[in-house]
């Protein structure tokens, strides 16, 4: 369920951008950090699918490949379509730098000198996605607040995100009860938990805070159709 639900967000956002032909609604900083997070998830899930191959690890790996591919396509469209309010924030480089430095130090000190297992390094990379996840949502929330609108940001993806996250937590609880803590994909579980918390804020913005400014594109399109 979570693979389908989480995947839907990428497709809904892709459709929204093609429909509006605008790169303004979906934070470019959010997308850059999503690419970092999706790449981290890809590395961790690739490791798990090759070292502990089973239905769930392979499914997570397939999802990671799909997510990373779609994230790159959406990012390319954001750069292609016109943008006004959606500007790149230099603070993103600082976040990427911190994450890269931490990963480099962990590998250099932990793996090379202290002989920490590579599996722990891959887990660290996977957990890095959760740290990036928290920050990236904040950029989208701030962009919505600056524009006083969620137009251009596919809220259907947020709903799918919530459904997917809840299914992950349910699956994690089942794995824990049947096979113990070692069977739980910790980065994926934390990812789901943080997603729900941030999604609540985005849904509040869309359905309450900026509800009167929803579907601006649809209203403009209706006026243009009526004039023709």
PDB file of C-alpha atoms in Angstrom:
ATOM      1  CA  UNK A   1       0.000   0.000   0.000  1.00  0.00           C
ATOM      2  CA  UNK A   2       2.694   2.498   0.975  1.00  0.00           C
ATOM      3  CA  UNK A   3       4.572   2.040  -2.312  1.00  0.00           C
ATOM      4  CA  UNK A   4       1.434   2.897  -4.301  1.00  0.00           C
ATOM      5  CA  UNK A   5       0.430   5.757  -1.987  1.00  0.00           C
ATOM      6  CA  UNK A   6       3.877   7.363  -1.836  1.00  0.00           C
ATOM      7  CA  UNK A   7       4.392   6.925  -5.571  1.00  0.00           C
ATOM      8  CA  UNK A   8       1.119   8.734  -6.274  1.00  0.00           C
ATOM      9  CA  UNK A   9       2.540  11.973  -4.882  1.00  0.00           C
ATOM     10  CA  UNK A  10       5.165  12.161  -7.607  1.00  0.00           C
ATOM     11  CA  UNK A  11       2.621  11.540 -10.362  1.00  0.00           C
ATOM     12  CA  UNK A  12       0.122  14.052  -8.973  1.00  0.00           C
ATOM     13  CA  UNK A  13       2.838  16.710  -8.755  1.00  0.00           C
ATOM     14  CA  UNK A  14       4.055  15.899 -12.245  1.00  0.00           C
ATOM     15  CA  UNK A  15       0.512  16.279 -13.588  1.00  0.00           C
ATOM     16  CA  UNK A  16       0.011  19.549 -11.670  1.00  0.00           C
ATOM     17  CA  UNK A  17       3.146  21.098 -13.144  1.00  0.00           C
ATOM     18  CA  UNK A  18       2.349  20.025 -16.697  1.00  0.00           C
ATOM     19  CA  UNK A  19      -1.211  21.319 -16.309  1.00  0.00           C
ATOM     20  CA  UNK A  20      -0.251  24.757 -14.984  1.00  0.00           C
ATOM     21  CA  UNK A  21       3.038  25.004 -16.924  1.00  0.00           C
ATOM     22  CA  UNK A  22       4.526  26.688 -13.877  1.00  0.00           C
ATOM     23  CA  UNK A  23       7.337  25.875 -11.495  1.00  0.00           C
ATOM     24  CA  UNK A  24       6.143  28.224  -8.768  1.00  0.00           C
ATOM     25  CA  UNK A  25       4.054  26.049  -6.472  1.00  0.00           C
ATOM     26  CA  UNK A  26       6.501  23.263  -5.606  1.00  0.00           C
ATOM     27  CA  UNK A  27       9.480  24.539  -3.605  1.00  0.00           C
ATOM     28  CA  UNK A  28      12.732  24.081  -5.509  1.00  0.00           C
ATOM     29  CA  UNK A  29      14.574  23.752  -2.187  1.00  0.00           C
ATOM     30  CA  UNK A  30      12.161  20.990  -1.160  1.00  0.00           C
ATOM     31  CA  UNK A  31      12.971  19.201  -4.395  1.00  0.00           C
ATOM     32  CA  UNK A  32      16.740  19.500  -4.027  1.00  0.00           C
ATOM     33  CA  UNK A  33      16.573  18.020  -0.544  1.00  0.00           C
ATOM     34  CA  UNK A  34      14.141  15.369  -1.814  1.00  0.00           C
ATOM     35  CA  UNK A  35      16.746  14.329  -4.374  1.00  0.00           C
ATOM     36  CA  UNK A  36      19.332  14.008  -1.592  1.00  0.00           C
ATOM     37  CA  UNK A  37      16.858  12.059   0.547  1.00  0.00           C
ATOM     38  CA  UNK A  38      15.759   9.804  -2.312  1.00  0.00           C
ATOM     39  CA  UNK A  39      19.394   9.117  -3.237  1.00  0.00           C
ATOM     40  CA  UNK A  40      20.163   8.232   0.405  1.00  0.00           C
ATOM     41  CA  UNK A  41      17.144   5.952   0.514  1.00  0.00           C
ATOM     42  CA  UNK A  42      18.260   4.345  -2.748  1.00  0.00           C
ATOM     43  CA  UNK A  43      21.709   3.562  -1.306  1.00  0.00           C
ATOM     44  CA  UNK A  44      20.287   2.084   1.901  1.00  0.00           C
ATOM     45  CA  UNK A  45      17.567   0.059   0.167  1.00  0.00           C
ATOM     46  CA  UNK A  46      19.987  -1.186  -2.502  1.00  0.00           C
ATOM     47  CA  UNK A  47      22.249  -2.481   0.266  1.00  0.00           C
ATOM     48  CA  UNK A  48      19.362  -4.193   2.074  1.00  0.00           C
ATOM     49  CA  UNK A  49      17.958  -5.764  -1.097  1.00  0.00           C
ATOM     50  CA  UNK A  50      21.331  -7.321  -1.962  1.00  0.00           C
ATOM     51  CA  UNK A  51      22.394  -8.379   1.548  1.00  0.00           C
ATOM     52  CA  UNK A  52      18.958  -9.435   2.865  1.00  0.00           C
ATOM     53  CA  UNK A  53      16.832 -10.123  -0.213  1.00  0.00           C
ATOM     54  CA  UNK A  54      13.162 -10.644   0.501  1.00  0.00           C
ATOM     55  CA  UNK A  55       9.867  -9.293  -0.770  1.00  0.00           C
ATOM     56  CA  UNK A  56       9.975  -6.142   1.376  1.00  0.00           C
ATOM     57  CA  UNK A  57      13.608  -5.139   0.790  1.00  0.00           C
ATOM     58  CA  UNK A  58      13.266  -5.631  -2.970  1.00  0.00           C
ATOM     59  CA  UNK A  59       9.969  -3.714  -2.972  1.00  0.00           C
ATOM     60  CA  UNK A  60      11.610  -0.815  -1.116  1.00  0.00           C
ATOM     61  CA  UNK A  61      14.482  -0.830  -3.595  1.00  0.00           C
ATOM     62  CA  UNK A  62      12.120  -0.718  -6.586  1.00  0.00           C
ATOM     63  CA  UNK A  63      10.253   2.161  -4.957  1.00  0.00           C
ATOM     64  CA  UNK A  64      13.551   4.013  -4.391  1.00  0.00           C
ATOM     65  CA  UNK A  65      14.479   3.692  -8.066  1.00  0.00           C
ATOM     66  CA  UNK A  66      11.075   5.004  -9.117  1.00  0.00           C
ATOM     67  CA  UNK A  67      11.107   7.855  -6.575  1.00  0.00           C
ATOM     68  CA  UNK A  68      14.579   9.034  -7.552  1.00  0.00           C
ATOM     69  CA  UNK A  69      13.727   8.947 -11.265  1.00  0.00           C
ATOM     70  CA  UNK A  70      10.471  10.878 -10.873  1.00  0.00           C
ATOM     71  CA  UNK A  71      12.089  13.394  -8.516  1.00  0.00           C
ATOM     72  CA  UNK A  72      14.705  14.183 -11.182  1.00  0.00           C
ATOM     73  CA  UNK A  73      12.010  14.637 -13.851  1.00  0.00           C
ATOM     74  CA  UNK A  74       9.982  16.997 -11.633  1.00  0.00           C
ATOM     75  CA  UNK A  75      13.107  18.972 -10.766  1.00  0.00           C
ATOM     76  CA  UNK A  76      13.943  19.341 -14.464  1.00  0.00           C
ATOM     77  CA  UNK A  77      10.412  20.642 -15.157  1.00  0.00           C
ATOM     78  CA  UNK A  78      10.706  23.135 -12.297  1.00  0.00           C
ATOM     79  CA  UNK A  79      13.834  24.550 -13.899  1.00  0.00           C
ATOM     80  CA  UNK A  80      12.182  24.523 -17.340  1.00  0.00           C
ATOM     81  CA  UNK A  81       8.886  26.220 -16.466  1.00  0.00           C
ATOM     82  CA  UNK A  82       8.779  29.901 -15.438  1.00  0.00           C
ATOM     83  CA  UNK A  83       9.172  30.724 -11.744  1.00  0.00           C
ATOM     84  CA  UNK A  84       8.746  33.980  -9.838  1.00  0.00           C
ATOM     85  CA  UNK A  85       8.358  33.363  -6.095  1.00  0.00           C
ATOM     86  CA  UNK A  86      10.005  29.945  -6.092  1.00  0.00           C
ATOM     87  CA  UNK A  87      13.659  30.897  -5.704  1.00  0.00           C
ATOM     88  CA  UNK A  88      16.646  28.855  -4.640  1.00  0.00           C
ATOM     89  CA  UNK A  89      17.726  29.490  -1.033  1.00  0.00           C
ATOM     90  CA  UNK A  90      21.500  29.329  -0.346  1.00  0.00           C
ATOM     91  CA  UNK A  91      20.791  27.741   3.039  1.00  0.00           C
ATOM     92  CA  UNK A  92      20.118  24.492   1.159  1.00  0.00           C
ATOM     93  CA  UNK A  93      23.816  24.294   0.294  1.00  0.00           C
ATOM     94  CA  UNK A  94      24.645  24.502   4.003  1.00  0.00           C
ATOM     95  CA  UNK A  95      22.283  21.616   4.769  1.00  0.00           C
ATOM     96  CA  UNK A  96      23.757  19.496   1.971  1.00  0.00           C
ATOM     97  CA  UNK A  97      27.262  20.377   3.151  1.00  0.00           C
ATOM     98  CA  UNK A  98      26.495  19.330   6.727  1.00  0.00           C
ATOM     99  CA  UNK A  99      24.987  16.038   5.593  1.00  0.00           C
ATOM    100  CA  UNK A 100      27.881  15.319   3.246  1.00  0.00           C
ATOM    101  CA  UNK A 101      30.446  16.174   5.919  1.00  0.00           C
ATOM    102  CA  UNK A 102      28.748  13.928   8.480  1.00  0.00           C
ATOM    103  CA  UNK A 103      28.602  11.040   6.006  1.00  0.00           C
ATOM    104  CA  UNK A 104      32.247  11.549   5.052  1.00  0.00           C
ATOM    105  CA  UNK A 105      33.382  11.677   8.680  1.00  0.00           C
ATOM    106  CA  UNK A 106      31.347   8.587   9.561  1.00  0.00           C
ATOM    107  CA  UNK A 107      32.940   6.639   6.727  1.00  0.00           C
ATOM    108  CA  UNK A 108      36.484   7.914   7.324  1.00  0.00           C
ATOM    109  CA  UNK A 109      36.543   7.591  11.100  1.00  0.00           C
ATOM    110  CA  UNK A 110      33.960   4.898  11.672  1.00  0.00           C
ATOM    111  CA  UNK A 111      34.416   2.496   8.769  1.00  0.00           C
ATOM    112  CA  UNK A 112      38.074   2.982   7.838  1.00  0.00           C
ATOM    113  CA  UNK A 113      39.635   3.494  11.274  1.00  0.00           C
ATOM    114  CA  UNK A 114      37.243   2.021  13.837  1.00  0.00           C
ATOM    115  CA  UNK A 115      36.165  -0.835  11.560  1.00  0.00           C
ATOM    116  CA  UNK A 116      32.460  -0.126  11.978  1.00  0.00           C
ATOM    117  CA  UNK A 117      30.498  -2.507   9.708  1.00  0.00           C
ATOM    118  CA  UNK A 118      29.468  -1.096   6.347  1.00  0.00           C
ATOM    119  CA  UNK A 119      25.887  -2.087   7.185  1.00  0.00           C
ATOM    120  CA  UNK A 120      25.941   0.554   9.938  1.00  0.00           C
ATOM    121  CA  UNK A 121      27.183   3.131   7.437  1.00  0.00           C
ATOM    122  CA  UNK A 122      24.332   2.327   5.051  1.00  0.00           C
ATOM    123  CA  UNK A 123      21.915   2.636   7.971  1.00  0.00           C
ATOM    124  CA  UNK A 124      23.411   6.050   8.760  1.00  0.00           C
ATOM    125  CA  UNK A 125      22.852   7.113   5.149  1.00  0.00           C
ATOM    126  CA  UNK A 126      19.264   5.907   5.374  1.00  0.00           C
ATOM    127  CA  UNK A 127      18.715   7.829   8.619  1.00  0.00           C
ATOM    128  CA  UNK A 128      20.148  10.906   6.911  1.00  0.00           C
ATOM    129  CA  UNK A 129      17.099  10.856   4.674  1.00  0.00           C
ATOM    130  CA  UNK A 130      14.905  11.383   7.733  1.00  0.00           C
ATOM    131  CA  UNK A 131      16.931  14.392   8.846  1.00  0.00           C
ATOM    132  CA  UNK A 132      16.719  15.889   5.351  1.00  0.00           C
ATOM    133  CA  UNK A 133      13.010  15.066   5.298  1.00  0.00           C
ATOM    134  CA  UNK A 134      12.214  17.295   8.269  1.00  0.00           C
ATOM    135  CA  UNK A 135      14.035  20.262   6.783  1.00  0.00           C
ATOM    136  CA  UNK A 136      12.677  19.927   3.243  1.00  0.00           C
ATOM    137  CA  UNK A 137       9.053  20.146   4.396  1.00  0.00           C
ATOM    138  CA  UNK A 138       9.840  23.420   6.131  1.00  0.00           C
ATOM    139  CA  UNK A 139      10.869  24.982   2.807  1.00  0.00           C
ATOM    140  CA  UNK A 140       7.520  24.031   1.244  1.00  0.00           C
ATOM    141  CA  UNK A 141       5.606  25.328   4.266  1.00  0.00           C
ATOM    142  CA  UNK A 142       7.498  28.633   4.125  1.00  0.00           C
ATOM    143  CA  UNK A 143       6.929  28.975   0.356  1.00  0.00           C
ATOM    144  CA  UNK A 144       3.192  28.446   0.854  1.00  0.00           C
ATOM    145  CA  UNK A 145       3.215  31.070   3.605  1.00  0.00           C
ATOM    146  CA  UNK A 146       5.118  33.583   1.446  1.00  0.00           C
ATOM    147  CA  UNK A 147       2.712  33.099  -1.472  1.00  0.00           C
ATOM    148  CA  UNK A 148      -0.342  32.851   0.808  1.00  0.00           C
ATOM    149  CA  UNK A 149      -1.385  29.996  -1.451  1.00  0.00           C
ATOM    150  CA  UNK A 150      -0.819  26.304  -2.131  1.00  0.00           C
ATOM    151  CA  UNK A 151      -1.595  26.668  -5.821  1.00  0.00           C
ATOM    152  CA  UNK A 152       0.792  24.564  -7.881  1.00  0.00           C
ATOM    153  CA  UNK A 153       1.492  22.157  -5.019  1.00  0.00           C
ATOM    154  CA  UNK A 154      -0.393  18.882  -5.495  1.00  0.00           C
ATOM    155  CA  UNK A 155      -2.233  18.294  -2.211  1.00  0.00           C
ATOM    156  CA  UNK A 156      -3.325  14.876  -3.500  1.00  0.00           C
ATOM    157  CA  UNK A 157       0.274  13.834  -3.030  1.00  0.00           C
ATOM    158  CA  UNK A 158       0.131  14.925   0.603  1.00  0.00           C
ATOM    159  CA  UNK A 159      -2.947  12.777   1.171  1.00  0.00           C
ATOM    160  CA  UNK A 160      -1.211   9.853  -0.509  1.00  0.00           C
ATOM    161  CA  UNK A 161       1.803  10.553   1.699  1.00  0.00           C
ATOM    162  CA  UNK A 162      -0.320  10.223   4.833  1.00  0.00           C
ATOM    163  CA  UNK A 163      -1.897   6.963   3.632  1.00  0.00           C
ATOM    164  CA  UNK A 164       1.513   5.567   2.751  1.00  0.00           C
ATOM    165  CA  UNK A 165       3.048   6.622   6.053  1.00  0.00           C
ATOM    166  CA  UNK A 166       0.247   5.038   8.079  1.00  0.00           C
ATOM    167  CA  UNK A 167       0.637   1.777   6.167  1.00  0.00           C
ATOM    168  CA  UNK A 168       4.392   1.815   6.861  1.00  0.00           C
ATOM    169  CA  UNK A 169       3.793   2.235  10.604  1.00  0.00           C
ATOM    170  CA  UNK A 170       1.275  -0.613  10.521  1.00  0.00           C
ATOM    171  CA  UNK A 171       3.687  -2.851   8.631  1.00  0.00           C
ATOM    172  CA  UNK A 172       6.511  -1.953  11.049  1.00  0.00           C
ATOM    173  CA  UNK A 173       4.317  -2.885  14.016  1.00  0.00           C
ATOM    174  CA  UNK A 174       3.489  -6.248  12.408  1.00  0.00           C
ATOM    175  CA  UNK A 175       7.163  -6.986  11.679  1.00  0.00           C
ATOM    176  CA  UNK A 176       8.130  -6.030  15.228  1.00  0.00           C
ATOM    177  CA  UNK A 177       5.487  -8.269  16.785  1.00  0.00           C
ATOM    178  CA  UNK A 178       6.356 -11.247  14.577  1.00  0.00           C
ATOM    179  CA  UNK A 179      10.139 -11.044  14.195  1.00  0.00           C
ATOM    180  CA  UNK A 180      11.437  -8.498  16.712  1.00  0.00           C
ATOM    181  CA  UNK A 181      13.196  -5.149  16.350  1.00  0.00           C
ATOM    182  CA  UNK A 182      15.828  -6.437  13.900  1.00  0.00           C
ATOM    183  CA  UNK A 183      13.158  -6.898  11.223  1.00  0.00           C
ATOM    184  CA  UNK A 184      12.016  -3.253  11.325  1.00  0.00           C
ATOM    185  CA  UNK A 185      13.322  -0.837   8.684  1.00  0.00           C
ATOM    186  CA  UNK A 186      14.115   2.023  11.096  1.00  0.00           C
ATOM    187  CA  UNK A 187      14.834   4.757   8.496  1.00  0.00           C
ATOM    188  CA  UNK A 188      11.569   3.935   6.696  1.00  0.00           C
ATOM    189  CA  UNK A 189       9.596   3.987   9.954  1.00  0.00           C
ATOM    190  CA  UNK A 190      11.054   7.340  11.028  1.00  0.00           C
ATOM    191  CA  UNK A 191      10.459   8.670   7.514  1.00  0.00           C
ATOM    192  CA  UNK A 192       6.770   7.773   7.848  1.00  0.00           C
ATOM    193  CA  UNK A 193       6.455   9.359  11.301  1.00  0.00           C
ATOM    194  CA  UNK A 194       8.035  12.667  10.269  1.00  0.00           C
ATOM    195  CA  UNK A 195       6.011  12.705   7.043  1.00  0.00           C
ATOM    196  CA  UNK A 196       2.726  12.568   8.929  1.00  0.00           C
ATOM    197  CA  UNK A 197       3.705  15.445  11.227  1.00  0.00           C
ATOM    198  CA  UNK A 198       4.729  17.681   8.333  1.00  0.00           C
ATOM    199  CA  UNK A 199       1.757  16.648   6.182  1.00  0.00           C
ATOM    200  CA  UNK A 200      -0.628  17.839   8.908  1.00  0.00           C
ATOM    201  CA  UNK A 201       0.809  21.348   8.547  1.00  0.00           C
ATOM    202  CA  UNK A 202       0.544  21.263   4.737  1.00  0.00           C
ATOM    203  CA  UNK A 203      -3.065  20.049   4.873  1.00  0.00           C
ATOM    204  CA  UNK A 204      -3.882  22.804   7.368  1.00  0.00           C
ATOM    205  CA  UNK A 205      -2.429  25.377   4.978  1.00  0.00           C
ATOM    206  CA  UNK A 206      -4.319  24.007   1.983  1.00  0.00           C
ATOM    207  CA  UNK A 207      -7.751  23.320   3.461  1.00  0.00           C
ATOM    208  CA  UNK A 208      -7.979  26.072   6.073  1.00  0.00           C
ATOM    209  CA  UNK A 209      -5.302  28.770   6.124  1.00  0.00           C
ATOM    210  CA  UNK A 210      -5.239  29.505   2.373  1.00  0.00           C
ATOM    211  CA  UNK A 211      -8.501  27.834   1.389  1.00  0.00           C
ATOM    212  CA  UNK A 212      -9.847  31.018  -0.213  1.00  0.00           C
ATOM    213  CA  UNK A 213      -6.911  31.079  -2.629  1.00  0.00           C
ATOM    214  CA  UNK A 214      -7.102  27.487  -3.795  1.00  0.00           C
ATOM    215  CA  UNK A 215      -7.448  26.504  -7.433  1.00  0.00           C
ATOM    216  CA  UNK A 216      -6.499  29.913  -8.814  1.00  0.00           C
ATOM    217  CA  UNK A 217      -5.428  28.307 -12.077  1.00  0.00           C
ATOM    218  CA  UNK A 218      -8.775  26.546 -12.471  1.00  0.00           C
ATOM    219  CA  UNK A 219     -10.681  29.805 -11.917  1.00  0.00           C
ATOM    220  CA  UNK A 220      -8.542  31.683 -14.456  1.00  0.00           C
ATOM    221  CA  UNK A 221      -9.000  28.850 -16.962  1.00  0.00           C
ATOM    222  CA  UNK A 222     -12.778  28.948 -16.473  1.00  0.00           C
ATOM    223  CA  UNK A 223     -12.850  32.701 -17.116  1.00  0.00           C
ATOM    224  CA  UNK A 224     -10.765  32.298 -20.272  1.00  0.00           C
ATOM    225  CA  UNK A 225     -13.058  29.536 -21.520  1.00  0.00           C
ATOM    226  CA  UNK A 226     -16.131  31.685 -20.859  1.00  0.00           C
ATOM    227  CA  UNK A 227     -14.593  34.577 -22.822  1.00  0.00           C
ATOM    228  CA  UNK A 228     -13.917  32.371 -25.821  1.00  0.00           C
TER     229      UNK A 228
END
